[in-house]
Amino acid sequence: MAPSANGQTVGRRLPVESAFTRVEDARHRLPRLFGRRDLVVLGLGVMIGSGIFSLSGKQAANVAGPAVILSFVIAAVVCVLAAACYAELSSTIPVSGSAYTFSYVTFGEMWAWLVGWALVLELVTAAAIVARVWSAYFLATLSGFGASVPEGLARFFGPDANVNLVAPLLLLLLTAMIVTGTKLSARVLTVVVLAKVAVILLVVVVGATHINRENYTPFIPMSRAAPATASPTLLGWILDSSFGTFGVMGIFTAASAIVFAFIGFDLIATASEDARNPRKTVPQGMLLGVGAVTILYIAMAVVLVGLRPYAQLGGAAPVSEAMEAVGVGWAADVVNLGALLALMTVIMVVLIAQSRVLFNMGRDGLLPKSLGRVSRVYSSPARAATAAGLAAVALTLYPGVLDLEELLVIGALFCFAFCAVGVLTLRRSEPDLERGFRVPMVPLIPLLSLASTLWLMLNLKTSTWLKFGVWMLLGLAIYGLYGRWHSRLANEESWDFEVGDTDPGTGGLQAVRQDTDSELRAVRTPPKPTRGKHMRS
């Protein structure tokens, strides 16, 4: 194996200068299209999805009762802590790839591969699941507006259908839109996000006038034993105790699943290379997006639980069913239409993020190099976007894909944990790097983020952990057989550079480009001289 520039094989780290030169001096770089507003829209586009229209009702009915409101608060706190860590890292290393790139610079290649592999799991699972859920709302929307679907065809529309035709077609359509250019995708996304936010506000206002306060009691239902066939949580397995559902532990169990609803702020970091002035706009877009969606989610949860007894909220479309139950049928049709828009934007943003992760891993040689190319025709990572879309199509054909929901949660939480540790590590190893945003109260905030993330991971099912372990072992095998040997850092001298791809590797052999219009540059601030007591006034 060819040695890397830093003399290591496994564990070699990508120098921070190289992370920038590979973007600024490379032929295959992404055009800068996103401003702060676009990044907020990107976050809202992916975070406002099935969580606000179905997940809250199902968790209330089956796990937490009315206390699902507290579950949303807990999940929001965890995600705000994680978002602060992501914001600092993305303002320090504003390059596409998100947690994958952060880990490559901070921890080394093998750990970066594992984080990137977890991101792939999170994103492809999210796209496949949401496409299936979209097909169910599509059928409900047609029915609500009086357009009946023949029974023989309707059986191919449902989320649990053995053969679902709608979800793959939707994924192919959105993939084509992303392949042909991010600018078009951003315009469509902005219009759709504004429409679905308007729908949510309408539901909250109308629903608030039909709240029955008796539905909030008991706020925390008595705990119940878990079914004999249910998979225990990892914490329950470790303690040799089944916590069951409802009660106080039900709140935390529901919060572990509800994190799924907030997943998306981390995807803003994957668009750093597409953003203008990313050191400022990416952290701002991330934190503003999390704050806005937290308010919307908690407001919707309060209204939904108040509309109907929690035991009746476990249907396929809890929000629209609750609106119909209180006699506001017209609002139910609006909800179904809003859910269609919401879920479509979720898939769109997830596919954009997935393409950026694959693009970066291909550019680093850990995946086939062809994925790390930008199309001359569309100015987008067309091959990476195509690969992301086809992978989601393949997974959505699996009839039991909805049972894999916790897999994308554990993939996201795995990345959250690495980012929390990454803030502390990079503060120590690169204290003088320019940071557009700094996490306050270090090390307290990163440590709280790490602890809360690990706690939610412990509350996931053992079956989820088993599947995640198998996925990560598969990833290690691929890295050992392919990525380790084809890594760009491992083959500095023999790497096949194209015209314009002038980065010779680690950045130590070539200075960062010094033109004044460059937005990405590793800037180090000299440490302030220490002053003795005799120099103080």
Coordinates of C-alpha atoms in Angstrom, one line a residue:
M1 CA 0.0 0.0 0.0
A2 CA 1.3 3.4 -0.9
P3 CA 2.0 5.5 2.2
S4 CA 0.1 8.7 2.7
A5 CA 1.8 12.0 3.0
N6 CA 1.7 11.9 6.8
G7 CA 3.4 8.5 6.9
Q8 CA 0.3 6.6 8.1
T9 CA -2.0 4.1 6.6
V10 CA -5.0 3.4 8.8
G11 CA -6.0 6.5 10.8
R12 CA -4.5 9.0 8.4
R13 CA -6.1 12.4 8.7
L14 CA -7.0 14.8 6.0
P15 CA -5.1 18.1 6.8
V16 CA -7.5 21.0 7.0
E17 CA -5.7 22.9 4.3
S18 CA -6.4 20.1 1.9
A19 CA -10.1 20.1 2.7
F20 CA -10.1 23.6 1.3
T21 CA -7.8 23.3 -1.7
R22 CA -9.7 20.3 -3.0
V23 CA -12.6 22.6 -3.4
E24 CA -11.1 25.9 -4.4
D25 CA -8.5 24.5 -6.8
A26 CA -10.4 21.6 -8.2
R27 CA -12.1 21.3 -11.5
H28 CA -15.0 19.3 -10.0
R29 CA -16.5 21.9 -7.6
L30 CA -20.1 22.9 -7.0
P31 CA -21.5 26.3 -8.0
R32 CA -22.4 28.6 -5.1
L33 CA -26.2 29.1 -5.3
F34 CA -27.5 29.1 -1.7
G35 CA -27.8 32.2 0.6
R36 CA -29.0 32.1 4.2
R37 CA -32.7 32.2 3.3
D38 CA -32.2 29.2 0.9
L39 CA -30.4 27.2 3.6
V40 CA -33.3 27.9 6.1
V41 CA -35.7 26.7 3.4
L42 CA -33.5 23.6 2.9
G43 CA -33.7 22.8 6.6
L44 CA -37.5 23.4 6.8
G45 CA -37.9 21.4 3.6
V46 CA -36.5 18.2 5.2
M47 CA -37.5 18.7 8.9
I48 CA -41.2 19.4 8.3
G49 CA -42.3 16.1 7.0
S50 CA -43.9 12.8 8.3
G51 CA -42.9 13.7 11.8
I52 CA -45.5 16.5 12.0
F53 CA -48.2 14.7 10.2
S54 CA -48.0 11.1 11.4
L55 CA -45.2 10.4 13.9
S56 CA -46.6 12.5 16.7
G57 CA -49.9 10.7 16.6
K58 CA -48.5 7.2 16.5
Q59 CA -46.0 7.8 19.3
A60 CA -48.9 9.3 21.4
A61 CA -51.1 6.3 20.8
N62 CA -48.6 3.6 21.3
V63 CA -45.7 4.8 23.5
A64 CA -46.1 8.1 25.4
G65 CA -49.8 9.3 25.5
P66 CA -50.3 13.1 25.8
A67 CA -46.8 13.3 27.3
V68 CA -45.6 13.0 23.7
I69 CA -45.4 16.8 24.0
L70 CA -42.5 16.3 26.4
S71 CA -41.0 13.8 24.0
F72 CA -40.9 16.5 21.4
V73 CA -39.3 19.0 23.9
I74 CA -36.6 16.4 24.8
A75 CA -35.9 15.6 21.1
A76 CA -35.7 19.3 20.4
V77 CA -33.2 19.9 23.2
V78 CA -31.0 17.1 22.0
C79 CA -31.1 18.4 18.4
V80 CA -30.4 22.0 19.5
L81 CA -27.3 20.8 21.3
A82 CA -26.2 18.8 18.3
A83 CA -27.0 21.7 16.0
A84 CA -24.6 23.9 17.9
C85 CA -21.8 21.4 17.5
Y86 CA -22.6 21.0 13.8
A87 CA -22.7 24.8 13.4
E88 CA -19.2 25.3 14.8
L89 CA -17.7 22.5 12.7
S90 CA -19.5 23.6 9.5
S91 CA -18.3 27.2 10.1
T92 CA -14.7 25.9 10.5
I93 CA -14.7 23.4 7.7
P94 CA -17.4 24.6 5.3
V95 CA -17.0 21.8 2.7
S96 CA -19.7 19.4 1.4
G97 CA -19.8 16.1 3.2
S98 CA -21.0 17.3 6.7
A99 CA -20.0 15.0 9.5
Y100 CA -18.0 12.8 7.1
T101 CA -15.6 15.6 6.2
F102 CA -15.5 16.9 9.8
S103 CA -14.5 13.4 11.0
Y104 CA -11.9 13.0 8.2
V105 CA -10.1 16.2 9.4
T106 CA -10.6 15.5 13.1
F107 CA -10.4 11.8 13.7
G108 CA -8.9 10.2 10.5
E109 CA -9.9 8.3 7.4
M110 CA -11.3 5.0 8.9
W111 CA -13.6 6.9 11.3
A112 CA -14.6 9.3 8.6
W113 CA -15.6 6.3 6.4
L114 CA -17.7 4.9 9.2
V115 CA -19.5 8.2 9.7
G116 CA -20.0 8.6 6.0
W117 CA -21.3 5.0 5.9
A118 CA -23.8 5.9 8.7
L119 CA -24.9 9.0 6.7
V120 CA -25.5 6.8 3.7
L121 CA -27.7 4.5 5.8
E122 CA -29.6 7.5 7.3
L123 CA -30.3 9.2 4.0
V124 CA -31.1 6.3 1.8
T125 CA -33.5 4.8 4.4
A126 CA -35.1 8.2 4.9
A127 CA -35.8 8.7 1.2
A128 CA -37.2 5.2 0.8
I129 CA -39.5 5.4 3.9
V130 CA -40.8 8.8 3.1
A131 CA -41.6 7.9 -0.5
R132 CA -43.7 5.0 0.8
V133 CA -45.6 7.3 3.2
W134 CA -46.1 9.8 0.4
S135 CA -47.9 7.2 -1.6
A136 CA -50.4 6.7 1.2
Y137 CA -51.2 10.4 1.4
F138 CA -51.4 10.6 -2.3
L139 CA -54.2 8.0 -2.3
A140 CA -55.9 9.8 0.6
T141 CA -55.7 13.2 -1.2
L142 CA -57.3 11.7 -4.3
S143 CA -60.1 10.2 -2.3
G144 CA -60.7 13.5 -0.4
F145 CA -61.2 15.4 -3.6
G146 CA -63.6 12.8 -5.0
A147 CA -61.2 11.1 -7.4
S148 CA -61.6 7.3 -6.8
V149 CA -58.8 4.9 -7.7
P150 CA -59.8 1.4 -9.0
E151 CA -59.4 -1.2 -6.3
G152 CA -57.1 -3.2 -8.5
L153 CA -54.8 -0.2 -8.8
A154 CA -55.1 1.1 -5.3
R155 CA -53.4 -1.9 -3.8
F156 CA -50.2 -0.7 -5.4
F157 CA -50.4 2.7 -3.7
G158 CA -50.4 1.8 0.0
P159 CA -47.2 2.1 2.2
D160 CA -47.4 -1.5 3.2
A161 CA -48.1 -2.8 -0.4
N162 CA -45.9 -5.7 -1.4
V163 CA -45.5 -4.0 -4.8
N164 CA -45.6 -0.2 -4.5
L165 CA -45.6 1.6 -7.9
V166 CA -46.0 5.2 -6.7
A167 CA -43.0 5.5 -4.4
P168 CA -40.4 4.5 -7.1
L169 CA -41.9 6.8 -9.7
L170 CA -41.8 9.7 -7.3
L171 CA -38.1 9.0 -6.4
L172 CA -37.2 8.8 -10.1
L173 CA -38.9 12.1 -10.8
L174 CA -37.2 13.9 -8.0
T175 CA -33.9 12.4 -8.8
A176 CA -34.2 13.7 -12.4
M177 CA -34.9 17.1 -11.0
I178 CA -31.8 17.1 -8.8
V179 CA -29.6 15.7 -11.5
T180 CA -30.6 18.5 -13.9
G181 CA -29.5 21.2 -11.5
T182 CA -29.7 22.4 -7.9
K183 CA -30.9 25.9 -9.0
L184 CA -34.2 24.5 -10.3
S185 CA -34.6 22.3 -7.2
A186 CA -34.0 25.3 -4.9
R187 CA -36.8 27.3 -6.6
V188 CA -39.3 24.5 -6.4
L189 CA -38.3 23.8 -2.8
T190 CA -38.9 27.4 -1.7
V191 CA -42.4 27.5 -3.2
V192 CA -43.4 24.1 -1.7
V193 CA -42.0 24.9 1.8
L194 CA -43.9 28.2 2.0
A195 CA -47.1 26.3 1.0
K196 CA -46.7 23.6 3.6
V197 CA -45.8 26.0 6.4
A198 CA -49.0 27.9 5.6
V199 CA -50.9 24.6 5.8
I200 CA -49.4 23.8 9.2
L201 CA -50.3 27.2 10.6
L202 CA -53.8 26.9 9.3
V203 CA -54.2 23.5 11.0
V204 CA -52.8 24.8 14.3
V205 CA -55.2 27.8 14.3
V206 CA -58.3 25.9 13.3
G207 CA -57.5 22.9 15.6
A208 CA -56.9 25.1 18.6
T209 CA -60.6 26.1 18.5
H210 CA -61.6 22.5 18.9
I211 CA -59.4 21.3 21.7
N212 CA -60.9 19.3 24.5
R213 CA -58.9 19.6 27.7
E214 CA -60.0 16.3 29.0
N215 CA -57.9 14.7 26.3
Y216 CA -54.8 15.8 28.1
T217 CA -55.5 13.6 31.1
P218 CA -53.9 11.4 32.2
F219 CA -50.9 13.4 30.9
I220 CA -48.5 10.5 31.6
P221 CA -50.5 7.2 31.4
M222 CA -49.6 4.3 33.6
S223 CA -46.7 2.2 32.3
R224 CA -47.6 -1.0 30.6
A225 CA -45.7 -4.2 30.0
A226 CA -44.3 -4.6 26.5
P227 CA -45.8 -7.3 24.3
A228 CA -43.9 -10.6 24.5
T229 CA -43.0 -10.4 20.8
A230 CA -41.6 -6.8 21.1
S231 CA -37.9 -6.1 20.8
P232 CA -36.6 -4.6 24.0
T233 CA -34.5 -1.4 24.0
L234 CA -30.8 -1.7 24.4
L235 CA -31.0 -0.1 27.9
G236 CA -33.7 -2.6 28.9
W237 CA -31.5 -5.4 27.6
I238 CA -28.4 -4.2 29.5
L239 CA -30.4 -3.8 32.7
D240 CA -32.3 -7.1 32.1
S241 CA -35.5 -5.2 32.5
S242 CA -38.4 -4.5 30.1
F243 CA -39.6 -0.9 30.5
G244 CA -42.7 -1.5 28.3
T245 CA -44.6 1.5 27.0
F246 CA -46.1 4.7 28.5
G247 CA -45.0 6.0 31.9
V248 CA -41.9 8.1 32.3
M249 CA -39.7 5.7 30.3
G250 CA -42.2 5.9 27.5
I251 CA -41.5 9.6 27.1
F252 CA -37.8 8.9 26.5
T253 CA -38.6 6.0 24.2
A254 CA -40.8 8.2 22.1
A255 CA -38.2 10.9 22.1
S256 CA -35.7 8.5 20.6
A257 CA -38.1 7.9 17.7
I258 CA -39.1 11.5 17.4
V259 CA -35.6 12.6 16.7
F260 CA -36.5 11.3 13.2
A261 CA -38.7 14.3 12.9
F262 CA -35.9 16.8 13.5
I263 CA -33.3 15.1 11.4
G264 CA -32.5 17.5 8.6
F265 CA -30.6 20.4 10.2
D266 CA -27.4 18.3 9.8
L267 CA -28.2 18.0 6.1
I268 CA -27.7 21.8 5.7
A269 CA -24.0 21.2 6.4
T270 CA -23.8 18.9 3.3
A271 CA -24.7 22.0 1.2
S272 CA -21.8 24.1 2.5
E273 CA -20.0 23.9 -0.8
D274 CA -23.2 25.2 -2.6
A275 CA -23.5 28.1 -0.1
R276 CA -22.4 31.7 -0.4
N277 CA -20.3 32.9 2.5
P278 CA -20.7 29.5 4.2
R279 CA -18.8 30.3 7.4
K280 CA -21.8 32.6 8.4
T281 CA -24.8 31.4 6.4
V282 CA -24.6 27.7 7.1
P283 CA -24.6 28.0 11.0
Q284 CA -27.3 30.7 10.8
G285 CA -29.4 28.6 8.5
M286 CA -29.0 25.5 10.7
L287 CA -29.9 27.2 14.0
L288 CA -32.7 29.3 12.6
G289 CA -34.2 26.2 10.9
V290 CA -34.1 24.1 14.2
G291 CA -35.7 26.9 16.1
A292 CA -38.5 27.4 13.7
V293 CA -39.3 23.7 13.3
T294 CA -39.3 23.2 17.1
I295 CA -42.0 25.8 17.5
L296 CA -44.1 24.2 14.7
Y297 CA -43.7 20.7 16.0
I298 CA -44.6 21.5 19.6
A299 CA -47.6 23.6 18.6
M300 CA -48.9 20.7 16.3
A301 CA -48.4 18.1 19.1
V302 CA -50.3 20.2 21.6
V303 CA -53.2 20.7 19.2
L304 CA -53.3 17.1 18.0
V305 CA -53.3 15.6 21.5
G306 CA -56.1 18.0 22.5
L307 CA -58.3 17.1 19.5
R308 CA -58.8 13.4 20.2
P309 CA -58.1 10.8 22.9
Y310 CA -54.5 9.7 22.5
A311 CA -55.5 6.0 22.0
Q312 CA -57.3 7.0 18.8
L313 CA -54.3 8.8 17.2
G314 CA -52.6 5.7 15.8
G315 CA -54.1 5.7 12.4
A316 CA -52.3 6.0 9.0
A317 CA -53.0 9.8 8.9
P318 CA -53.5 11.0 12.5
V319 CA -53.8 14.7 11.8
S320 CA -56.4 14.5 9.1
E321 CA -58.3 11.8 10.9
A322 CA -58.4 14.0 14.1
M323 CA -59.7 17.0 12.0
E324 CA -62.4 14.9 10.5
A325 CA -63.4 13.6 14.0
V326 CA -64.1 17.1 15.3
G327 CA -66.2 17.9 12.2
V328 CA -63.6 20.0 10.2
G329 CA -63.5 17.7 7.1
W330 CA -62.4 20.5 4.8
A331 CA -59.3 21.0 6.9
A332 CA -58.5 17.2 6.6
D333 CA -58.3 17.6 2.8
V334 CA -55.9 20.6 3.3
V335 CA -53.8 18.5 5.7
N336 CA -53.5 15.7 3.2
L337 CA -52.4 18.2 0.5
G338 CA -49.9 19.8 2.9
A339 CA -48.5 16.4 3.8
L340 CA -48.0 15.6 0.1
L341 CA -46.0 18.8 -0.3
A342 CA -44.1 18.3 3.0
L343 CA -43.1 14.7 2.2
M344 CA -42.0 15.6 -1.3
T345 CA -39.6 18.3 -0.1
V346 CA -38.2 15.9 2.5
I347 CA -37.3 13.4 -0.2
M348 CA -35.8 16.2 -2.4
V349 CA -33.5 17.5 0.3
V350 CA -32.5 14.0 1.5
L351 CA -31.5 13.1 -2.1
I352 CA -29.6 16.4 -2.5
A353 CA -27.7 15.6 0.8
Q354 CA -27.1 12.0 -0.2
S355 CA -25.6 13.1 -3.5
R356 CA -23.2 15.5 -1.7
V357 CA -22.0 12.8 0.7
L358 CA -21.3 10.4 -2.2
F359 CA -19.7 13.2 -4.2
N360 CA -17.3 14.0 -1.4
M361 CA -16.5 10.3 -0.7
G362 CA -15.9 9.8 -4.4
R363 CA -13.6 12.9 -4.6
D364 CA -11.6 11.4 -1.7
G365 CA -11.3 8.0 -3.4
L366 CA -13.1 6.1 -0.7
L367 CA -15.9 5.4 -3.3
P368 CA -15.4 5.2 -7.1
K369 CA -13.8 8.4 -8.4
S370 CA -16.5 8.9 -11.0
L371 CA -19.0 9.8 -8.2
G372 CA -16.8 12.9 -7.4
R373 CA -17.4 14.6 -10.7
V374 CA -19.6 17.6 -11.5
S375 CA -21.5 17.4 -14.7
R376 CA -20.5 20.0 -17.3
V377 CA -24.0 20.1 -18.6
Y378 CA -26.0 20.5 -15.4
S379 CA -23.3 21.9 -13.0
S380 CA -24.4 19.3 -10.4
P381 CA -22.9 16.0 -9.1
A382 CA -25.1 14.1 -11.6
R383 CA -23.5 10.7 -11.1
A384 CA -23.7 10.9 -7.3
A385 CA -27.3 12.1 -7.5
T386 CA -28.2 9.3 -9.8
A387 CA -26.6 6.7 -7.5
A388 CA -28.5 8.2 -4.5
G389 CA -31.8 8.0 -6.3
L390 CA -31.4 4.5 -7.6
A391 CA -30.3 3.2 -4.1
A392 CA -33.5 4.8 -2.6
V393 CA -35.6 3.2 -5.4
A394 CA -34.2 -0.2 -4.7
L395 CA -34.8 0.1 -0.9
T396 CA -38.4 1.4 -1.3
L397 CA -39.3 -1.7 -3.3
Y398 CA -38.8 -3.7 0.0
P399 CA -42.3 -4.2 1.5
G400 CA -41.0 -4.0 5.1
V401 CA -39.1 -0.7 4.6
L402 CA -41.4 1.1 7.1
D403 CA -40.0 -1.1 9.9
L404 CA -36.5 0.3 9.3
E405 CA -37.4 3.8 10.6
E406 CA -35.1 3.5 13.7
L407 CA -32.2 2.7 11.4
L408 CA -32.1 6.2 10.1
V409 CA -32.4 7.5 13.6
I410 CA -29.4 5.5 14.9
G411 CA -27.4 6.6 11.8
A412 CA -28.1 10.3 12.6
L413 CA -27.4 9.9 16.3
F414 CA -24.1 8.2 15.5
C415 CA -23.0 11.2 13.5
F416 CA -24.3 13.6 16.3
A417 CA -22.0 11.8 18.8
F418 CA -18.9 12.2 16.5
C419 CA -19.6 15.9 16.0
A420 CA -19.9 16.6 19.8
V421 CA -16.5 15.0 20.3
G422 CA -15.2 16.6 17.2
V423 CA -15.8 20.1 18.6
L424 CA -13.6 19.3 21.6
T425 CA -10.9 17.6 19.6
L426 CA -10.6 20.3 17.0
R427 CA -10.6 23.0 19.7
R428 CA -7.5 21.3 21.1
S429 CA -5.7 20.3 17.9
E430 CA -6.5 23.4 15.8
P431 CA -7.3 26.2 18.3
D432 CA -6.3 29.0 15.9
L433 CA -8.6 28.1 13.0
E434 CA -11.1 30.7 12.0
R435 CA -14.6 29.8 13.3
G436 CA -17.7 31.7 12.0
F437 CA -19.6 30.3 15.0
R438 CA -18.3 29.1 18.3
V439 CA -20.2 26.7 20.7
P440 CA -20.7 28.6 24.0
M441 CA -19.8 27.1 27.3
V442 CA -17.2 24.5 26.0
P443 CA -16.8 21.8 27.1
L444 CA -20.2 21.7 28.8
I445 CA -22.4 22.0 25.7
P446 CA -20.6 19.3 23.6
L447 CA -20.5 17.0 26.6
L448 CA -24.2 17.5 27.2
S449 CA -24.8 16.8 23.5
L450 CA -22.8 13.6 23.7
A451 CA -24.5 12.4 26.8
S452 CA -28.1 13.1 25.5
T453 CA -27.3 11.5 22.2
L454 CA -26.0 8.3 23.8
W455 CA -29.0 8.2 26.1
L456 CA -31.4 8.3 23.2
M457 CA -29.3 5.6 21.4
L458 CA -29.7 3.4 24.4
N459 CA -33.5 3.7 24.2
L460 CA -33.5 2.3 20.6
K461 CA -34.4 -1.4 20.1
T462 CA -31.9 -4.1 20.3
S463 CA -33.0 -5.3 16.8
T464 CA -32.1 -1.8 15.5
W465 CA -28.7 -2.1 17.0
L466 CA -28.2 -5.5 15.5
K467 CA -29.1 -4.3 12.0
F468 CA -26.9 -1.2 12.5
G469 CA -24.0 -3.4 13.6
V470 CA -24.3 -5.6 10.5
W471 CA -24.4 -2.5 8.3
M472 CA -21.2 -1.1 9.9
L473 CA -19.4 -4.4 9.6
L474 CA -20.3 -4.4 5.9
G475 CA -18.9 -0.9 5.7
L476 CA -15.7 -1.9 7.3
A477 CA -15.3 -4.8 4.8
I478 CA -15.8 -2.4 1.9
Y479 CA -13.3 0.1 3.3
G480 CA -10.8 -2.7 3.9
L481 CA -11.2 -4.1 0.4
Y482 CA -11.6 -0.9 -1.6
G483 CA -11.5 2.5 0.2
R484 CA -8.2 1.9 2.1
W485 CA -6.4 1.1 -1.1
H486 CA -7.9 3.6 -3.4
S487 CA -7.9 6.5 -1.0
R488 CA -6.6 9.8 -2.4
L489 CA -4.4 10.3 0.7
A490 CA -2.9 6.8 0.2
N491 CA -2.0 7.5 -3.4
E492 CA -0.8 11.0 -3.5
E493 CA 1.9 10.5 -6.2
S494 CA -0.1 8.2 -8.4
W495 CA -3.5 9.9 -8.2
D496 CA -4.9 10.6 -11.7
F497 CA -5.4 14.3 -11.6
E498 CA -7.5 16.0 -14.3
V499 CA -6.9 19.3 -15.9
G500 CA -7.7 22.0 -13.4
D501 CA -7.6 19.6 -10.5
T502 CA -4.5 21.0 -9.1
D503 CA -4.6 19.9 -5.5
P504 CA -1.5 17.6 -5.1
G505 CA -2.8 16.0 -1.9
T506 CA -2.4 17.1 1.7
G507 CA -2.1 20.8 1.1
G508 CA 1.4 20.8 2.5
L509 CA 2.9 20.7 -1.0
Q510 CA 0.8 23.7 -2.2
A511 CA -0.4 26.8 -0.4
V512 CA -4.0 27.6 -0.3
R513 CA -5.0 29.8 -3.2
Q514 CA -4.5 33.4 -2.3
D515 CA -7.0 35.2 -4.6
T516 CA -9.2 37.6 -2.7
D517 CA -12.5 36.3 -4.0
S518 CA -12.0 32.8 -2.6
E519 CA -14.6 32.0 0.0
L520 CA -12.8 29.0 1.4
R521 CA -9.5 29.3 3.1
A522 CA -7.9 27.9 6.2
V523 CA -7.3 31.0 8.2
R524 CA -5.4 30.8 11.5
T525 CA -5.5 33.6 14.0
P526 CA -2.2 34.0 15.9
P527 CA -2.7 33.4 19.6
K528 CA -2.8 36.4 21.7
P529 CA 0.3 37.0 23.8
T530 CA -0.1 36.4 27.4
R531 CA 0.4 39.4 29.7
G532 CA 1.8 39.2 33.2
K533 CA 0.3 41.0 36.1
H534 CA 2.9 43.7 35.9
M535 CA 1.5 44.7 32.4
R536 CA -2.1 45.1 33.5
S537 CA -3.3 48.5 34.2

